[in-house]
Structure formats: structure tokens, C-alpha cells
Short mmCIF file of C-alpha atoms in Angstrom, two decimals:
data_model
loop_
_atom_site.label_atom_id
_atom_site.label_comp_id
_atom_site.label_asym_id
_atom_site.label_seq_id
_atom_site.Cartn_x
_atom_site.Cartn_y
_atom_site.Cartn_z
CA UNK A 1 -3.05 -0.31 -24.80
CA UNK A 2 -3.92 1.09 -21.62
CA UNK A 3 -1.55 0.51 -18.69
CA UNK A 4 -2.61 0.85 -15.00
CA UNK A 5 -0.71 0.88 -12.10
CA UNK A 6 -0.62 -2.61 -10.19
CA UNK A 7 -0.91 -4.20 -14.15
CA UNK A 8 0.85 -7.29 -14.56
CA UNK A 9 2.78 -7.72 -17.46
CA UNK A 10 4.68 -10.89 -19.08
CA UNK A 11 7.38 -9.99 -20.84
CA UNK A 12 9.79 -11.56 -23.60
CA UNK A 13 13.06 -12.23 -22.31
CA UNK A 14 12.38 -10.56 -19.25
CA UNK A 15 15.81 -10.03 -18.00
CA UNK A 16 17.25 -7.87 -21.46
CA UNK A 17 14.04 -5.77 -21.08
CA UNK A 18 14.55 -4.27 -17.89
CA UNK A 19 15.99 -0.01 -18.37
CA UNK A 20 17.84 1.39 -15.24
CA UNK A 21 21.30 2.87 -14.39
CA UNK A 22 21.45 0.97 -11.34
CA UNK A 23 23.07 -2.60 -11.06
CA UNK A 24 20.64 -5.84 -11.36
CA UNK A 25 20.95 -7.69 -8.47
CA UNK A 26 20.99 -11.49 -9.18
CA UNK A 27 18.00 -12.79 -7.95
CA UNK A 28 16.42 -10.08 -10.22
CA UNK A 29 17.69 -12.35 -13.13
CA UNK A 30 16.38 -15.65 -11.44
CA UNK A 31 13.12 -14.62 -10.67
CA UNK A 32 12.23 -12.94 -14.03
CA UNK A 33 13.32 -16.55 -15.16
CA UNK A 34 11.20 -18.38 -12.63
CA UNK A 35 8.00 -16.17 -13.89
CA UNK A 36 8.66 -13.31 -16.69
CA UNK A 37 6.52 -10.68 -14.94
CA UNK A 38 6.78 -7.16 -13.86
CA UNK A 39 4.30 -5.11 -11.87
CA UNK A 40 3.61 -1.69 -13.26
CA UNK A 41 4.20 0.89 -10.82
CA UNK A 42 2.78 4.09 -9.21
CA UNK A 43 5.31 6.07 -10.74
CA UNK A 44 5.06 8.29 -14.18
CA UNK A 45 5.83 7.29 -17.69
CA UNK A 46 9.15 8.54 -18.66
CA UNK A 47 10.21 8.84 -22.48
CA UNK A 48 7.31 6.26 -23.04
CA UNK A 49 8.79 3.95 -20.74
CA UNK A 50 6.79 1.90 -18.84
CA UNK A 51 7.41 2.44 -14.69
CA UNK A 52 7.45 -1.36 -13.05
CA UNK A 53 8.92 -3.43 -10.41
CA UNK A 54 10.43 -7.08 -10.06
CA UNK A 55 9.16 -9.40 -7.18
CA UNK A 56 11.50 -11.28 -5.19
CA UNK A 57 11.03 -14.21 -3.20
CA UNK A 58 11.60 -12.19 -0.09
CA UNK A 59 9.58 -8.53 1.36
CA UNK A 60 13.09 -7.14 0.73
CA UNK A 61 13.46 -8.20 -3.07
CA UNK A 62 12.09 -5.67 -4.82
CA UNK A 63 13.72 -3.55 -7.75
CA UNK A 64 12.44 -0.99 -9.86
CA UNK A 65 12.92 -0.57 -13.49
CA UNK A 66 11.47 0.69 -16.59
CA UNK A 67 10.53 -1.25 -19.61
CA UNK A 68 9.30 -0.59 -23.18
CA UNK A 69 5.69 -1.30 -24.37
CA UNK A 70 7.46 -3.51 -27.29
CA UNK A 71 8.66 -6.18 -24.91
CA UNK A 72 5.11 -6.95 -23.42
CA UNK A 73 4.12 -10.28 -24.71
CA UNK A 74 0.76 -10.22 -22.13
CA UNK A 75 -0.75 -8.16 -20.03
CA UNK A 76 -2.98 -8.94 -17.06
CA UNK A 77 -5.05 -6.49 -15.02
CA UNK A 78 -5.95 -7.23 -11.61
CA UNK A 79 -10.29 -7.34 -12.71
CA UNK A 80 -9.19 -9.88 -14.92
CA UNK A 81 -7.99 -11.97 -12.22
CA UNK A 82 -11.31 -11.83 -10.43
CA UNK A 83 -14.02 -11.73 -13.23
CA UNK A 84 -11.73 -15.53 -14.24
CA UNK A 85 -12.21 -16.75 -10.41
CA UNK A 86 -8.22 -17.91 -11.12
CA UNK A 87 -8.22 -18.73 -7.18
CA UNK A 88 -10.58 -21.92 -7.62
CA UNK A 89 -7.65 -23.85 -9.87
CA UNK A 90 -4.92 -23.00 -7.53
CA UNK A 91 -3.01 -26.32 -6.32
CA UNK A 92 -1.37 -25.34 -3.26
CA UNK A 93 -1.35 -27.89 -0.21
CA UNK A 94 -0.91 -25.70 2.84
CA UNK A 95 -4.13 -23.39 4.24
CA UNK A 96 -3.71 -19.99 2.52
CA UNK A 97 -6.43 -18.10 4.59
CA UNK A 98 -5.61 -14.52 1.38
CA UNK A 99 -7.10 -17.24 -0.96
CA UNK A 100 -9.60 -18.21 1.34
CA UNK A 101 -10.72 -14.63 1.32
CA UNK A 102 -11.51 -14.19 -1.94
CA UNK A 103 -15.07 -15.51 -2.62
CA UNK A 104 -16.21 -12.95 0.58
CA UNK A 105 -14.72 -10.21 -1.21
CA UNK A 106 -16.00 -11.02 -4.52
CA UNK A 107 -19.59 -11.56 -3.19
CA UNK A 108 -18.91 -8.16 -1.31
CA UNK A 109 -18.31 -6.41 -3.77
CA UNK A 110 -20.18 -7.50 -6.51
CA UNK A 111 -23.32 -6.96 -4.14
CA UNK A 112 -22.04 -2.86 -4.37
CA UNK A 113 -21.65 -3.32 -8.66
CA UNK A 114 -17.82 -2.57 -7.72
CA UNK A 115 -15.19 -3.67 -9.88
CA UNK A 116 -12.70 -4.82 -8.26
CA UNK A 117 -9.33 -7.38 -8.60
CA UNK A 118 -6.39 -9.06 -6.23
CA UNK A 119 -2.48 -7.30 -6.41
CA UNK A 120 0.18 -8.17 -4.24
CA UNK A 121 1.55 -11.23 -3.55
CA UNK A 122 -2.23 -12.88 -4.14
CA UNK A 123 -2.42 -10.81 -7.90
CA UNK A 124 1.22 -12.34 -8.78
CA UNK A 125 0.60 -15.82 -7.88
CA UNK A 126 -2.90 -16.26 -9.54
CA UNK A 127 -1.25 -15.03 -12.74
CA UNK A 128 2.11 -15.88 -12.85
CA UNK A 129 1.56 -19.43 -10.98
CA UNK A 130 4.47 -19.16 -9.12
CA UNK A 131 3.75 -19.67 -5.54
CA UNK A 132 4.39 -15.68 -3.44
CA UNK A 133 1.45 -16.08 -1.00
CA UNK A 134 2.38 -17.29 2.44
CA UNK A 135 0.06 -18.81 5.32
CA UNK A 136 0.40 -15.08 6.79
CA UNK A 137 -0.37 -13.18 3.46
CA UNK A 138 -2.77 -10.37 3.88
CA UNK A 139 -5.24 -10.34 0.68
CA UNK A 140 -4.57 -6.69 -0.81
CA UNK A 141 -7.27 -5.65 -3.69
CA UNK A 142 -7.69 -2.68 -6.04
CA UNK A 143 -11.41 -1.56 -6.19
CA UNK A 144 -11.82 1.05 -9.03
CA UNK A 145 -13.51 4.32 -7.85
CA UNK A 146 -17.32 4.29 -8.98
CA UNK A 147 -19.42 7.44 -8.25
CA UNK A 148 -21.61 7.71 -5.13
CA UNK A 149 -19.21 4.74 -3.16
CA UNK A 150 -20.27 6.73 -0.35
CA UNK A 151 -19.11 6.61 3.49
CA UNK A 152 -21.67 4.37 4.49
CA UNK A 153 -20.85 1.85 1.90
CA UNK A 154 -17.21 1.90 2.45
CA UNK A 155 -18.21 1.11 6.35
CA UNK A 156 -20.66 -1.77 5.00
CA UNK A 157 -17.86 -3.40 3.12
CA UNK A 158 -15.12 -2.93 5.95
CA UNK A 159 -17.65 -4.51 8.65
CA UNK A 160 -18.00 -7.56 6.03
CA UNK A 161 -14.32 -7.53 4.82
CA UNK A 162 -13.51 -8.10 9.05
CA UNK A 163 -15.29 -11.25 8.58
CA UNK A 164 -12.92 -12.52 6.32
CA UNK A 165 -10.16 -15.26 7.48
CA UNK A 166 -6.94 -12.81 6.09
CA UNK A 167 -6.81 -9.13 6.72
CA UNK A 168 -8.08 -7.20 3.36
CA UNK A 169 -6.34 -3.84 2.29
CA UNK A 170 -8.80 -3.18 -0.12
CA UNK A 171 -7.67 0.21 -2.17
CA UNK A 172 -9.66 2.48 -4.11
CA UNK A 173 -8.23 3.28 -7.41
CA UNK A 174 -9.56 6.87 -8.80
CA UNK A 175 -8.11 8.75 -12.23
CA UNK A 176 -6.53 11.35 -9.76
CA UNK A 177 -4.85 8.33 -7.54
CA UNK A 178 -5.94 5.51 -5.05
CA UNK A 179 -6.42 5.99 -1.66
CA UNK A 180 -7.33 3.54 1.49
CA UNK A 181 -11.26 1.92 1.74
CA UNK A 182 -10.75 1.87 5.70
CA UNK A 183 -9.32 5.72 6.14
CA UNK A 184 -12.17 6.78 3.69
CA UNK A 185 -14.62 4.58 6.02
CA UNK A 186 -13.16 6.18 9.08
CA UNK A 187 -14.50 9.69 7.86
CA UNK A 188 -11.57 11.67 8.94
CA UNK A 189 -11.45 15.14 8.21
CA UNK A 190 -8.23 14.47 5.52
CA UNK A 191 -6.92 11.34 4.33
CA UNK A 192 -4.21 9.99 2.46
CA UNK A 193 -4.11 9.88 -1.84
CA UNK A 194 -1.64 8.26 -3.66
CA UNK A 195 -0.58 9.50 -7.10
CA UNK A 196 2.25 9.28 -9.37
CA UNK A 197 3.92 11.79 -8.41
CA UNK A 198 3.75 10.90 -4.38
CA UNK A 199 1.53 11.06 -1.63
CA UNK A 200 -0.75 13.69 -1.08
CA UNK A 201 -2.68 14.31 2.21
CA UNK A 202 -6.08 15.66 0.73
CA UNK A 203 -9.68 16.64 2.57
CA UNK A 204 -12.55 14.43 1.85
CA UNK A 205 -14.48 16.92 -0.65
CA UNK A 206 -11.61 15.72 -3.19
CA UNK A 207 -13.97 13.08 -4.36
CA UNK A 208 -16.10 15.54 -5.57
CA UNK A 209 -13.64 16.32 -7.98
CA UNK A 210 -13.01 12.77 -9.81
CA UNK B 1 9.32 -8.00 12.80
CA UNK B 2 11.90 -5.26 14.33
CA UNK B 3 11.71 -2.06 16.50
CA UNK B 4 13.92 1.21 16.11
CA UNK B 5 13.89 3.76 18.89
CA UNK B 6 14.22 7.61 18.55
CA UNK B 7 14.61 10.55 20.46
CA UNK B 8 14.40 14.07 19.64
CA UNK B 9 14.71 17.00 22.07
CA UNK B 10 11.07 19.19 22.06
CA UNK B 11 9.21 22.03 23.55
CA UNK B 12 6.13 22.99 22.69
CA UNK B 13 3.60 20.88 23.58
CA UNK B 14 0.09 19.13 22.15
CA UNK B 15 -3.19 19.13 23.20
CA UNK B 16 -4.81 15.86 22.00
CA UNK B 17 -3.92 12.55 20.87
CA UNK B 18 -4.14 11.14 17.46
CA UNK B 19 -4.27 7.99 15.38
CA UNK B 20 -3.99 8.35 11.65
CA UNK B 21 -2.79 5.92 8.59
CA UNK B 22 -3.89 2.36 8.37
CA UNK B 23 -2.78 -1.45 8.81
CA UNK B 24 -1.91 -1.64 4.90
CA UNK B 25 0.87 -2.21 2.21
CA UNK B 26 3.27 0.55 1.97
CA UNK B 27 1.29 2.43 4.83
CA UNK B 28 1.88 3.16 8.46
CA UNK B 29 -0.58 3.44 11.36
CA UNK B 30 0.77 6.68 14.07
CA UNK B 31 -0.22 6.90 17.64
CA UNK B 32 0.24 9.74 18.71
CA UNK B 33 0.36 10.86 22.85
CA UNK B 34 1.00 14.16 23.89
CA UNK B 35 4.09 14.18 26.23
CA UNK B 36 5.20 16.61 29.22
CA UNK B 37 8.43 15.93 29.01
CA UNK B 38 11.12 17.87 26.76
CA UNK B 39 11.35 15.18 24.00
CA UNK B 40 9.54 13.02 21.40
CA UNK B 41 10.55 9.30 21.85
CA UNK B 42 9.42 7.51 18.68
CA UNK B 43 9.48 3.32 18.44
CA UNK B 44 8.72 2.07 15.25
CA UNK B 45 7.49 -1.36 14.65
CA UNK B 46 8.51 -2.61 11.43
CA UNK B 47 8.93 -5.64 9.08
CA UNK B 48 11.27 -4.07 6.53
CA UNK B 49 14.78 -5.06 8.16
CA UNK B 50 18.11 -2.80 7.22
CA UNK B 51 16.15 1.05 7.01
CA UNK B 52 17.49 2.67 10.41
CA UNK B 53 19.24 4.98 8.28
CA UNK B 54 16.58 6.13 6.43
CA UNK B 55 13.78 6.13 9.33
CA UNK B 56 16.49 8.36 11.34
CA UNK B 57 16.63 11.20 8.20
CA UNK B 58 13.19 11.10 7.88
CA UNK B 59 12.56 11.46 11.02
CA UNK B 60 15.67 13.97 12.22
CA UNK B 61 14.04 15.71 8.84
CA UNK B 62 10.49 16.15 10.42
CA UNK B 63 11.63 17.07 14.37
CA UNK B 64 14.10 19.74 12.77
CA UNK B 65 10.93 21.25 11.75
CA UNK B 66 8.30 20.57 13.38
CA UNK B 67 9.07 21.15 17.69
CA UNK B 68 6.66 19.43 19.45
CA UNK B 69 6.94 16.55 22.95
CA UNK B 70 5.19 13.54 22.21
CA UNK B 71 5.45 9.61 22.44
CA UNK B 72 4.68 7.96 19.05
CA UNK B 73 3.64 4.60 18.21
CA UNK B 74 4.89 3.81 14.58
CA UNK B 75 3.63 0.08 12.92
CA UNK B 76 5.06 0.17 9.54
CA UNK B 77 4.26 -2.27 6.64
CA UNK B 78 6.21 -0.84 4.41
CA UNK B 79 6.04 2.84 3.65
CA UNK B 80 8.13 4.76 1.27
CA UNK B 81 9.61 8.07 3.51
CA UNK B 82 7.44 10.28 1.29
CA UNK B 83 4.30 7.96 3.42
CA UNK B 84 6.03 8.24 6.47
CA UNK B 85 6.69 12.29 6.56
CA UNK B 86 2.98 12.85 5.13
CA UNK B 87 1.63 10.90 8.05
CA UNK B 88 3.22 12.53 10.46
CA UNK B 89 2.15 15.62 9.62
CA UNK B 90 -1.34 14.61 9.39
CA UNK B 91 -0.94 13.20 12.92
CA UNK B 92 0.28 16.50 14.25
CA UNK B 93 -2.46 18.05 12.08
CA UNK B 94 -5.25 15.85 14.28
CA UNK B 95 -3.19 16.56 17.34
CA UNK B 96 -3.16 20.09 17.26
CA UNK B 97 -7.24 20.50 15.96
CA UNK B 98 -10.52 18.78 16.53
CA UNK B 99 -10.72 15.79 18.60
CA UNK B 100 -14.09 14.60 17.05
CA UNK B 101 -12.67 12.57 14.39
CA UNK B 102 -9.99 10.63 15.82
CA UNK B 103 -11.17 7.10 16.23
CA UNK B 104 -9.44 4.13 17.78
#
């Protein structure tokens, strides 16, 4: 099984699996109950433990744990979530302009043979079911790194992600860590990479290196 | 949404303005003025309530070594300080080099 950062994965009995010398804050416990699924996070794998985070029902709830691979009952990665179109079943009655978003990106992107998948609050809800997105939401998205996404491209897609009702963070997901679509677009003599070990403020001929 | 204020005494000064990061989860956007005056003033926009602590050792961290007068524009959505120290430095990076590249 291969485990990505931004994964999500539904675990059994959530709230037993969860490794960390800190204390578990209750609403840890309530949402794991609520929907039993962790986000895997940017962080390494230590003593085959799995790095992930719980979701809270506020921008403040957010813990980090690790897990074991045993406990996984499901895993979901965020191209799943697109190739499925999960956003045309969701039954929510208020205007969620990050949902609305989602057939622009997909169309965008497909056009550029990217692959590509929601995270965030959007990735959580369209596979847990349990409503995270607000009306305010930005629609955040993983695109994996695919040779010769060139400059020119990444401005094509920004110009037609702008078009979009929500604001996109789309970010670009490489074997050597992810950095921004818009600071790649922007052309900047260095820009920022995230990897598992931390940020890391890298010139543009790094792609050269993937 | 809440702003922190900072001030650190400076004196060496910049020659250009910057803008680096981006509008994006756990990322920051920096604007970046050069400033006559003997100090950097920092406000930070920010919707992650309760880290004054931490935004003042990351940034007391930074001035201590890096001495430079400036007024900086900080919109936060939720950067780690390991985000926030890297962008910094690749604002004073862009502030103390070529001007070609900075955009708006």
C-alpha cells in the first residue's frame, strides 16, 4: 500500500488508533466518532508509523498523531475523489461556491492530461460525508507533477482557475515535495517546496531534477 | 480575522520592495517596503486566533539576525513558523537583488 501525503484514511475504532505522547483533546474523540478519518500528513514515517492529522469542526481543531497501517480499514486518495465526480451526489442546501468550482477545475485540468484531486475541507467532506465546507471555503487541490507542466501552462490554468466562483490553491505534488501552481506561474527566480522534512526555498531549475 | 503588530529596532537599509508567498493553506503572502526609519514595523493579518506568542519568537528570531528597516505586510492563512521564517528570508532575498521578478 502506498500512502501519500493529503491521503484519507478510515480507520477502525478511530479513537484507540491514534499514537502520541501528548493528551487527546475531547473533540478529537467526537469527531473521529462523527467520521473515522485521518489525513495523512507531510511529515516522515516514523517506526512504520503512519504521520496524520484529525479535523475538527473549527480552523483551530487540528491534532497530529501517528497511526499504524493495521488499523486502516479504507483508504481514499484525493484522484479518487475526482475521477468518481463525488461532488455531483452531495446534498447540501446552502450555495457552496468550493463545490461549485469543481467541474472548471476538472475540465481544466483534464484539458492539460493532469491528474489531479480535492484536499482540505472539500477532500474530507466528499469522502467522509460529514459536512467541513463552509459558504467561504476556498477549493484547495493536489495536482501531481507531470513532466513538461511548463510556465506557460501553469499561467493558462491560473488565468482559468480566476474564473472560478471560490479561490483555488491548486498544489503541485512532485516525489521531492509539492510546491504552489501560482508561485511557479509567477516565474520568480526561487520559490517555495514543501517536503517532509520542512520547507525549502529552492530556484526554479529544481524541476529539472524530479 | 485578527492583526498582531511588531516592532523591531533596525539599521541597515533596503533597496527595493518585494512581494513573495501566496494566498494559500498553510502559506503567507509578504509585502515588503523599504523603510527610512530605524525600525521594522510588521502587522500580520491572520485567521489563526491565540499564536502572538509564537509569531513574536519567530519573528524576534529572524530581526535578531537579520538587521534591516522595513514595513511588512504579513496575510497569513495558516503557516507553520518553519513557512513563516523561510518567507521572510526569501522576501529579503528579492529585496536586496533584482527587481525584475517581483510582480504585484
Amino acid at each position: 500500500m502506498v500512502i501519500q501525503t493529503h491521503d484519507l484514511l478510515e480507520l477502525k475504532e478511530p479513537s484507540k488508533q491514534l499514537i502520541t505522547d501528548s493528551f487527546i483533546p475531547d473533540w478529537v474523540h467526537d469527531t473521529l466518532e462523527d467520521a473515522p478519518f485521518v489525513i495523512v500528513r507531510r511529515a516522515p514515517i516514523k517506526n512504520g508509523k503512519v504521520p496524520v492529522g484529525v479535523r475538527g469542526y473549527t480552523r483551530s481543531e487540528r491534532f497530529a498523531a501517528f497511526i499504524s497501517t493495521d488499523s486502516i480499514t479504507r483508504q481514499i486518495t484525493p484522484e479518487q475523489l475526482s475521477r468518481e465526480k463525488r461532488w455531483s451526489e452531495i446534498g447540501r442546501n446552502i450555495y457552496l461556491k468550493a463545490i461549485d468550482s469543481l467541474n472548471l477545475v476538472e475540465e481544466v485540468l483534464h484539458a492539460c492530461q493532469l491528474d489531479w484531486g480535492p484536499v482540505g475541507s472539500v477532500g474530507f467532506e466528499l469522502a467522509s460525508g460529514l459536512p467541513a465546507i463552509h459558504e467561504s471555503s476556498d477549493l484547495d487541490i493536489v495536482i501531481r507533477w507531470k513532466e513538461g507542466l511548463s510556465v506557460k501552462t501553469a499561467q493558462k490554468i491560473i488565468d482559468e482557475f480566476d474564473k472560478a466562483p471560490a479561490r483555488i490553491d491548486p498544489l503541485v505534488e512532485t516525489p521531492e515535495g509539492a510546491f504552489s501552481l501560482i508561485e511557479y506561474s509567477r516565474e520568480v527566480p526561487s520559490m517555495m517546496v514543501r517536503t517532509k522534512e520542512g520547507p525549502n526555498l529552492v530556484s526554479s531549475s529544481f524541476l529539472k531534477l524530479i | 480575522m485578527e492583526t498582531l503588530t511588531y516592532e523591531f529596532p533596525a539599521s541597515k537599509t533596503l533597496s527595493r520592495q518585494a512581494h513573495v508567498g501566496v494566498v494559500g493553506s498553510g502559506d503567507l503572502e509578504i509585502l515588503l517596503e523599504p523603510s527610512s526609519e530605524a525600525r521594522t514595523k510588521i502587522i500580520i493579518r491572520t485567521g489563526s486566533q491565540g499564536f502572538e506568542k509564537t509569531w513574536e519568537a519567530v519573528l524576534s528570531r529572524f530581526f535578531t539576525q537579520h538587521d534591516f528597516a522595513a514595513n511588512i505586510k504579513i496575510n497569513d492563512f495558516g503557516a507553520t513558523p518553519g513557512v513563516v521564517s523561510l518567507r521572510l528570508a526569501q522576501a529579503l532575498e528579492v529585496s536586496q537583488h533584482d527587481s525584475q521578478h517581483i510582480k504585484a
